[in-house]
Short mmCIF file of N, CA and C in Angstrom, two decimals:
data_model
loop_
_atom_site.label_atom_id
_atom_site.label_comp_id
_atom_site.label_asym_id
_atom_site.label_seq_id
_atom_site.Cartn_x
_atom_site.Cartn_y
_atom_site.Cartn_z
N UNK A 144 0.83 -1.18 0.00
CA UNK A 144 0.00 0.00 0.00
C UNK A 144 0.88 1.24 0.00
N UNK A 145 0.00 2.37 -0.52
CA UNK A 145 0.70 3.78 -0.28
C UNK A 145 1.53 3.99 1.01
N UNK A 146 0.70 3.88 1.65
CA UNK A 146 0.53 4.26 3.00
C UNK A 146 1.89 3.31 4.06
N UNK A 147 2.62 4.36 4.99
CA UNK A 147 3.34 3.24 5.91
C UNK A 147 2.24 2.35 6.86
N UNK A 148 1.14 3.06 7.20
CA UNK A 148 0.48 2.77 8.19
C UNK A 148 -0.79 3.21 8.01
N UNK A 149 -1.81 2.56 8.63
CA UNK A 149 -3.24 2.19 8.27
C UNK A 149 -3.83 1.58 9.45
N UNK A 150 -5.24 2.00 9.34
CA UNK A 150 -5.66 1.33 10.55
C UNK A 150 -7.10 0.60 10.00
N UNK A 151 -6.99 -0.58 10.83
CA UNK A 151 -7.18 -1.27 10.62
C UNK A 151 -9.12 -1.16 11.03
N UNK A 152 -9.85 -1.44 10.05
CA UNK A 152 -11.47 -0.86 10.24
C UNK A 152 -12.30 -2.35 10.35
N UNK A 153 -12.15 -3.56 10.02
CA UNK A 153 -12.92 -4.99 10.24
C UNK A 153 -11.71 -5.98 9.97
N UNK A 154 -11.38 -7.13 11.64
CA UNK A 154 -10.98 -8.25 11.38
C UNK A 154 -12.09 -9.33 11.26
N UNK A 155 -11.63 -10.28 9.95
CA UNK A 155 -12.38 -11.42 9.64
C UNK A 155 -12.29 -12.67 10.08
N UNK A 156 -11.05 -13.18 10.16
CA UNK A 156 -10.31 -14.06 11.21
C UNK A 156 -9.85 -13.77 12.24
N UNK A 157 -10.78 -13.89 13.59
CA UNK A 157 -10.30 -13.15 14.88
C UNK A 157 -9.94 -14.29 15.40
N UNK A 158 -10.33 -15.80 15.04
CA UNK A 158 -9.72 -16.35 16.52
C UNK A 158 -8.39 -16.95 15.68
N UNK A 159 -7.25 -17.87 17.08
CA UNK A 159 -6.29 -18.06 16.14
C UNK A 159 -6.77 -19.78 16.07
N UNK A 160 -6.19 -20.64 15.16
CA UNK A 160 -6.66 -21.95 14.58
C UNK A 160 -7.57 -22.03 13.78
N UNK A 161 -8.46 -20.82 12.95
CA UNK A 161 -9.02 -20.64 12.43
C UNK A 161 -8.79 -20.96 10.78
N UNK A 162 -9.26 -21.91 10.17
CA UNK A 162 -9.14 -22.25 8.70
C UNK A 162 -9.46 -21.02 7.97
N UNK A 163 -8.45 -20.98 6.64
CA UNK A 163 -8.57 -19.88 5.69
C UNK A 163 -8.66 -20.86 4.30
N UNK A 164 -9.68 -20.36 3.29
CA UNK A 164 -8.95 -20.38 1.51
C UNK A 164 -8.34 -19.42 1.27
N UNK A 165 -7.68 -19.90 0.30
CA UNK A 165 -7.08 -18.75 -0.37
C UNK A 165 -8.24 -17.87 -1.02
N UNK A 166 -7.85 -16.50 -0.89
CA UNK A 166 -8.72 -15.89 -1.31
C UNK A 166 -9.90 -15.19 -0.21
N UNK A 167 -9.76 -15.91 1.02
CA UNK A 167 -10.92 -15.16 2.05
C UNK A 167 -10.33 -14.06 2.39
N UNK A 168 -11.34 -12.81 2.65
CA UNK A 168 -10.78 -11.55 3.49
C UNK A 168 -10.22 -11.83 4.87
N UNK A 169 -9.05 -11.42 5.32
CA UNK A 169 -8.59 -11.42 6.39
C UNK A 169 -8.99 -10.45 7.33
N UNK A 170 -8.62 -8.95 6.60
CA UNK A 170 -9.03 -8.10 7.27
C UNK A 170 -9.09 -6.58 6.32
N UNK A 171 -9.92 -5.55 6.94
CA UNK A 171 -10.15 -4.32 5.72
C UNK A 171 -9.26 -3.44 6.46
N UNK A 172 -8.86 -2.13 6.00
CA UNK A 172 -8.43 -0.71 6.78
C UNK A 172 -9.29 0.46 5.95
N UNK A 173 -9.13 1.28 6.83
CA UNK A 173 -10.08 1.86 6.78
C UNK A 173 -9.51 2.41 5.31
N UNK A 174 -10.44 2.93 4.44
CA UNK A 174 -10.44 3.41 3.12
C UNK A 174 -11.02 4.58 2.90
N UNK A 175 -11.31 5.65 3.33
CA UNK A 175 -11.80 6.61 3.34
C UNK A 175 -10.59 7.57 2.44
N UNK A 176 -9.37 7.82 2.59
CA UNK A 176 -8.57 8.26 2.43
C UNK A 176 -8.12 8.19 0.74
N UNK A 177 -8.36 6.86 0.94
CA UNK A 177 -8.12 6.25 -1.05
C UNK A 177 -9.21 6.29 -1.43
N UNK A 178 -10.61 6.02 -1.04
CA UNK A 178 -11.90 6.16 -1.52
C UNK A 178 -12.01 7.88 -1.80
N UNK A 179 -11.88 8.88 -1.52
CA UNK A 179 -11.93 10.21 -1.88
C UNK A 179 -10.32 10.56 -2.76
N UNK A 180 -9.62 10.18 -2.55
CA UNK A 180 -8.37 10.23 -3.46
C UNK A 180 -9.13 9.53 -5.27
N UNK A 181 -9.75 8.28 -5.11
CA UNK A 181 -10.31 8.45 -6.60
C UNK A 181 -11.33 9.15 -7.00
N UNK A 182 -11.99 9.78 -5.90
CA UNK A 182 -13.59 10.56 -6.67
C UNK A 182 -12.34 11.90 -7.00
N UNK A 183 -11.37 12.43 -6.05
CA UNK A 183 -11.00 13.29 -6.61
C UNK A 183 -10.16 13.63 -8.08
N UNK A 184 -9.74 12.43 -8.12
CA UNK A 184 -9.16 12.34 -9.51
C UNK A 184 -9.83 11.87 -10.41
N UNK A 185 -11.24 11.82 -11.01
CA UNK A 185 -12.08 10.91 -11.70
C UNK A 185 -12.78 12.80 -11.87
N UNK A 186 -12.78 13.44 -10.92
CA UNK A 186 -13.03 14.69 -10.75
C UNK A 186 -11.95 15.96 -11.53
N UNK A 187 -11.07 15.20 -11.57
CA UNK A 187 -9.94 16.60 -12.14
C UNK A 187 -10.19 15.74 -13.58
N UNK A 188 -9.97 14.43 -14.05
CA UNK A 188 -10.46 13.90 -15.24
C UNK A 188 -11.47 14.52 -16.09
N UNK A 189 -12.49 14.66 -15.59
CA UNK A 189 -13.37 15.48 -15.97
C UNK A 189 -13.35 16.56 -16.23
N UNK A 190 -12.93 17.63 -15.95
CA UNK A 190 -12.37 18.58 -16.01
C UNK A 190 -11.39 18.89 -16.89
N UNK A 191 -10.31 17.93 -16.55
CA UNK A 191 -9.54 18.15 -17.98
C UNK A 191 -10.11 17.59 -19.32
N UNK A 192 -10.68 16.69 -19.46
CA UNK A 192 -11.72 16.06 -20.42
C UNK A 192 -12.53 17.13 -21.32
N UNK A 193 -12.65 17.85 -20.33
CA UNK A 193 -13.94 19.47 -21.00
C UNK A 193 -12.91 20.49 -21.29
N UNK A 194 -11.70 20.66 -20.55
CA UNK A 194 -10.89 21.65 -21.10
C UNK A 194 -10.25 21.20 -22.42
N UNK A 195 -9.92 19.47 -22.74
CA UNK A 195 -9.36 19.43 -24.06
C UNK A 195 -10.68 19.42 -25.07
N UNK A 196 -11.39 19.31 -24.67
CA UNK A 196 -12.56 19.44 -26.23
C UNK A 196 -12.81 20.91 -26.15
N UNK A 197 -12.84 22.00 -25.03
CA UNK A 197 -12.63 23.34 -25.94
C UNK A 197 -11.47 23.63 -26.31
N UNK A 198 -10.24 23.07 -26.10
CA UNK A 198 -9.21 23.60 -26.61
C UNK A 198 -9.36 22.78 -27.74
N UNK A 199 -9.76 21.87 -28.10
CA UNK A 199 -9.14 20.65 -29.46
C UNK A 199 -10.60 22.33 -30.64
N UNK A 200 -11.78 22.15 -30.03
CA UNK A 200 -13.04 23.45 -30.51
C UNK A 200 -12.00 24.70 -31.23
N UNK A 201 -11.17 25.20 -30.19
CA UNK A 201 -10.74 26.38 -30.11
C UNK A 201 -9.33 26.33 -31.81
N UNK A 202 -8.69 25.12 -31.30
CA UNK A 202 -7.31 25.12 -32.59
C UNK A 202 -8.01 24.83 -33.81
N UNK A 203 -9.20 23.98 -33.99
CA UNK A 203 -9.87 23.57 -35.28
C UNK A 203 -10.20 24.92 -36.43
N UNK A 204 -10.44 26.10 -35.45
CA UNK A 204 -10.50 27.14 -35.67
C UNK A 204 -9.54 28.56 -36.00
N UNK A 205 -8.41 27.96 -35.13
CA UNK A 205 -7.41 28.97 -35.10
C UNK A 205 -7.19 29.76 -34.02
N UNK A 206 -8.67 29.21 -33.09
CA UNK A 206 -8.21 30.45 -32.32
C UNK A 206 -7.65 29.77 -30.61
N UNK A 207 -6.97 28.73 -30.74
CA UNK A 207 -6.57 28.39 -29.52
C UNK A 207 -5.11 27.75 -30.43
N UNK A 208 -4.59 27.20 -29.23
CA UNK A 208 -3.16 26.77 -29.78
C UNK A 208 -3.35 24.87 -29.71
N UNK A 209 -1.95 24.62 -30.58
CA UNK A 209 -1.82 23.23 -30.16
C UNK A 209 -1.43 22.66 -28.90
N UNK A 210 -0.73 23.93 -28.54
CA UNK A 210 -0.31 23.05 -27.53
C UNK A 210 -1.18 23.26 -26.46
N UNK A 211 -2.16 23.62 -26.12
CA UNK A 211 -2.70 23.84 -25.23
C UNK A 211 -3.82 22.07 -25.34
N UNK A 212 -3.55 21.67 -26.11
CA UNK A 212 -4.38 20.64 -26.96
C UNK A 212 -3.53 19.72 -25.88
N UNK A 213 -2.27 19.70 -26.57
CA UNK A 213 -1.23 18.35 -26.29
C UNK A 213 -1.02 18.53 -24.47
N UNK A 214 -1.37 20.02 -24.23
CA UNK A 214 -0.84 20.17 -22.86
C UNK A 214 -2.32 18.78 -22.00
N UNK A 215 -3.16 19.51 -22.41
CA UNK A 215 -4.71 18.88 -21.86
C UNK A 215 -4.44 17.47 -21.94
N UNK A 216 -3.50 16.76 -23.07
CA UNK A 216 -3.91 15.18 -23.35
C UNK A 216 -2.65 14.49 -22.58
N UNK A 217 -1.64 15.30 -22.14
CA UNK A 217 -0.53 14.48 -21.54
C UNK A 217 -1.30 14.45 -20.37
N UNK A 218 -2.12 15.90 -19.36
CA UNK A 218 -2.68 15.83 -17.84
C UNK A 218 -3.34 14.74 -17.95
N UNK A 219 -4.18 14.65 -18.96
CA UNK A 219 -5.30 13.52 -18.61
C UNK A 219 -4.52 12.32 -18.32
N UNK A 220 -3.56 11.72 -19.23
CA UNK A 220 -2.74 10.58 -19.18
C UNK A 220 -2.17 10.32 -17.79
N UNK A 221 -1.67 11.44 -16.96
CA UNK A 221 -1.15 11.78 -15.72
C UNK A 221 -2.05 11.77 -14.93
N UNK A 222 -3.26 11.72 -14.99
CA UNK A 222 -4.45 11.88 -14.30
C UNK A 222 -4.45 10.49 -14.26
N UNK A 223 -5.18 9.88 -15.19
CA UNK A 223 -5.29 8.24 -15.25
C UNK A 223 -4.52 7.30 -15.06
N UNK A 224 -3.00 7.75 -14.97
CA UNK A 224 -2.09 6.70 -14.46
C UNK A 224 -2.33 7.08 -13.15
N UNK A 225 -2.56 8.16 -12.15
CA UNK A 225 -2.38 8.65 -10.95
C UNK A 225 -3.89 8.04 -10.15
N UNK A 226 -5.08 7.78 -10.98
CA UNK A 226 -6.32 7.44 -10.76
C UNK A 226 -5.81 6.06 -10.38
N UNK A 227 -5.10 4.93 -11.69
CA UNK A 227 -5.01 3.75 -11.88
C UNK A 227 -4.38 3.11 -9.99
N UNK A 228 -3.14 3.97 -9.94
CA UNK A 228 -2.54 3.94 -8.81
C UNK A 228 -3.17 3.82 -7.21
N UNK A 229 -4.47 5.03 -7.49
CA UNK A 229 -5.52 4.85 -6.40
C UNK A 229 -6.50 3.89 -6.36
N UNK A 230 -7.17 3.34 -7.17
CA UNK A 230 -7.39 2.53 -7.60
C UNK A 230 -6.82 1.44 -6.36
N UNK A 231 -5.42 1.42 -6.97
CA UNK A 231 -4.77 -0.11 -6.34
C UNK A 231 -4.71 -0.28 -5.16
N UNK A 232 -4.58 0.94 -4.27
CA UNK A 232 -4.60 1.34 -2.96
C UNK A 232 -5.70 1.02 -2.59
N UNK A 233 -7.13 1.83 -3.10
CA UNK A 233 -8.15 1.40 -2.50
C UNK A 233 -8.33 0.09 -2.46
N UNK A 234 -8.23 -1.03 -2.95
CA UNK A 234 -8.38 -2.33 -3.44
C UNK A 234 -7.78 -3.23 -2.59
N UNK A 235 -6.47 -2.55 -2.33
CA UNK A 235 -5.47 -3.17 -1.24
C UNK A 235 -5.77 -2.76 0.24
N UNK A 236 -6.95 -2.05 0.27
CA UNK A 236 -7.84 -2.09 1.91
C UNK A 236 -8.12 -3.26 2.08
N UNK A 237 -8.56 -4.41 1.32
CA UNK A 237 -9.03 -5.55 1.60
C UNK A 237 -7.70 -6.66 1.67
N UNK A 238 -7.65 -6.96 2.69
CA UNK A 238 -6.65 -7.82 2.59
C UNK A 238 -6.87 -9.22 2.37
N UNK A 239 -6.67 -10.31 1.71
CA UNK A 239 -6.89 -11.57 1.63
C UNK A 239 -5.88 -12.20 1.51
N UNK A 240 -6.17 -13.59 2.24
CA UNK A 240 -5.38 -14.78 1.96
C UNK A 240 -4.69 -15.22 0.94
N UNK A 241 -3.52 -15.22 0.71
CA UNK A 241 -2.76 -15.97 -0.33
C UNK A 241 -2.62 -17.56 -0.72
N UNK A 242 -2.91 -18.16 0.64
CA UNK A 242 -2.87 -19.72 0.29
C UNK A 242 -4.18 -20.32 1.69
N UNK A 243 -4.51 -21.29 0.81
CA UNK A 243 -4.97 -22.34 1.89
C UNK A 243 -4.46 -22.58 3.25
N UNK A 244 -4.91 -22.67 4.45
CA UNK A 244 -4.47 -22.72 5.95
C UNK A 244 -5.44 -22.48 7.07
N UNK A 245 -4.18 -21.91 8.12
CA UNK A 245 -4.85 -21.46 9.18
C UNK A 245 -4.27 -20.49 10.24
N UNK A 246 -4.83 -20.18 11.13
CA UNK A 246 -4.40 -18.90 11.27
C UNK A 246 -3.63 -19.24 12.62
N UNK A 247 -2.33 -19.19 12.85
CA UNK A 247 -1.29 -19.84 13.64
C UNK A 247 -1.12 -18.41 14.69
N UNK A 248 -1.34 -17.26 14.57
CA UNK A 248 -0.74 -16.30 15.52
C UNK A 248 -1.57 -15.15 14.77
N UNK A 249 -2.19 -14.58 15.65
CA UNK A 249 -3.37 -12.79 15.41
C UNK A 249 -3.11 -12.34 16.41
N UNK A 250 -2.65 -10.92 16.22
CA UNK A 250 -2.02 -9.99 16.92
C UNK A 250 -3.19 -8.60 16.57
N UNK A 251 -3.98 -8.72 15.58
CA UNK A 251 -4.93 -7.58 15.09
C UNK A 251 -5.74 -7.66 15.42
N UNK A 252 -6.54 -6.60 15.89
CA UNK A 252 -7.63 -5.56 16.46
C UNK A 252 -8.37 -4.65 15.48
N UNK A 253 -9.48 -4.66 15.45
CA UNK A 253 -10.49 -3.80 14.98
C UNK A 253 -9.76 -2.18 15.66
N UNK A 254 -9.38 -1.17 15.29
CA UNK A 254 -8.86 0.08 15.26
C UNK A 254 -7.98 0.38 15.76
N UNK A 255 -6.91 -1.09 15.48
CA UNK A 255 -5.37 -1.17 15.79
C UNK A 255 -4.56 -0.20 14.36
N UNK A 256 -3.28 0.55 14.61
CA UNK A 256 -2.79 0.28 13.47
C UNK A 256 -1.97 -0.17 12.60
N UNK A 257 -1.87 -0.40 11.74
CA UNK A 257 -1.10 -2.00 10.90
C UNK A 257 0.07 -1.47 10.17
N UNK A 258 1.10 -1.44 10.55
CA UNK A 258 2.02 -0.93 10.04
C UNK A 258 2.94 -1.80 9.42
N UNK A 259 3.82 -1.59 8.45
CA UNK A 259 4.75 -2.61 7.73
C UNK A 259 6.00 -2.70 7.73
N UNK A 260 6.05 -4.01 8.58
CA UNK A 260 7.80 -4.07 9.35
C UNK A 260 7.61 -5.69 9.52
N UNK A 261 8.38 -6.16 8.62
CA UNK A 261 8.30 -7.47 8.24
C UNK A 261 9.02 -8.17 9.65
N UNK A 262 9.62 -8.04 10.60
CA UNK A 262 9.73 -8.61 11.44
C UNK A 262 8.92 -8.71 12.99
N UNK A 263 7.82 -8.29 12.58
CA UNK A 263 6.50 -8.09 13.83
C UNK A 263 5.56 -8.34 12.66
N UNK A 264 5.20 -10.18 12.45
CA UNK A 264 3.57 -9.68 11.63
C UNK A 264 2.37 -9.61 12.58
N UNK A 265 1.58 -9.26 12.13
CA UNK A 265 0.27 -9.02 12.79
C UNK A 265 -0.29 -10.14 12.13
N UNK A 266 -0.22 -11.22 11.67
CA UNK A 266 -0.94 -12.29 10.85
C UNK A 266 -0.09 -13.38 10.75
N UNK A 267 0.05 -14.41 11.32
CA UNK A 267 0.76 -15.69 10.94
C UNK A 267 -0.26 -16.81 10.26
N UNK A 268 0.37 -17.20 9.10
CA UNK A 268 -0.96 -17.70 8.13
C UNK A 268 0.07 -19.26 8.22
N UNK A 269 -0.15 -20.61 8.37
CA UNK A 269 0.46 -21.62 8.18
C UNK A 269 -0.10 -22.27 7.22
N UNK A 270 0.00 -22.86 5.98
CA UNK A 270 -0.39 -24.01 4.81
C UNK A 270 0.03 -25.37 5.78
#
């Protein structure tokens, strides 16, 4: 994730010996942060979206420039790779299981926060 640290908003596997598939939610963090990070950029998208069709309006004519054209179509590109990115973040609130098991050691709490330091996990998953 973006983020060093996150807190943690629903655990799914609270007790420990608990069977997992691959693929079950473990646990969410809270997403508020990446959830308004994409309305805001889906928001400047738009925006630039309407500024390149009057500028693309404006050069057809003569009376705007190109580059104000090319300027509008690189932001958007920068917009949508920067959207794509949030996107991944928000997505990565949900945490899930990688393999079949069970849950050998839970150290996580509902509005603990989960920070990433590979030698303290908060999750011991055993196959």
């Amino acid at each position: 994730m973006h983020a060093c640290t996150a807190q943690v908003d629903s655990v799914y596997i609270a007790t420990e010996g608990a069977e997992i598939k691959k693929g079950d939610t473990l646990f969410t963090l809270v997403d508020d942060l990446y959830e308004s990070k994409v309305l805001a950029l889906n928001a400047q998208i738009k925006l630039a979206e309407t500024r390149l069709a009057e500028s693309r309006k404006l050069a057809s004519v003569n009376a705007g420039s190109k580059y104000d054209v090319e300027s509008y179509e690189a932001q958007i590109d920068e917009l949508q790779a920067n959207l794509k990115q949030a996107e991944y973040n928000l997505h990565a609130c949900a945490v899930t299981s990688f393999q079949d098991g069970y849950v050998a050691q839970n150290r996580l709490r509902a509005g603990m926060r989960s920070v990433q330091f590979p030698l303290r996990p908060i999750m011991t998953i055993v196959d």
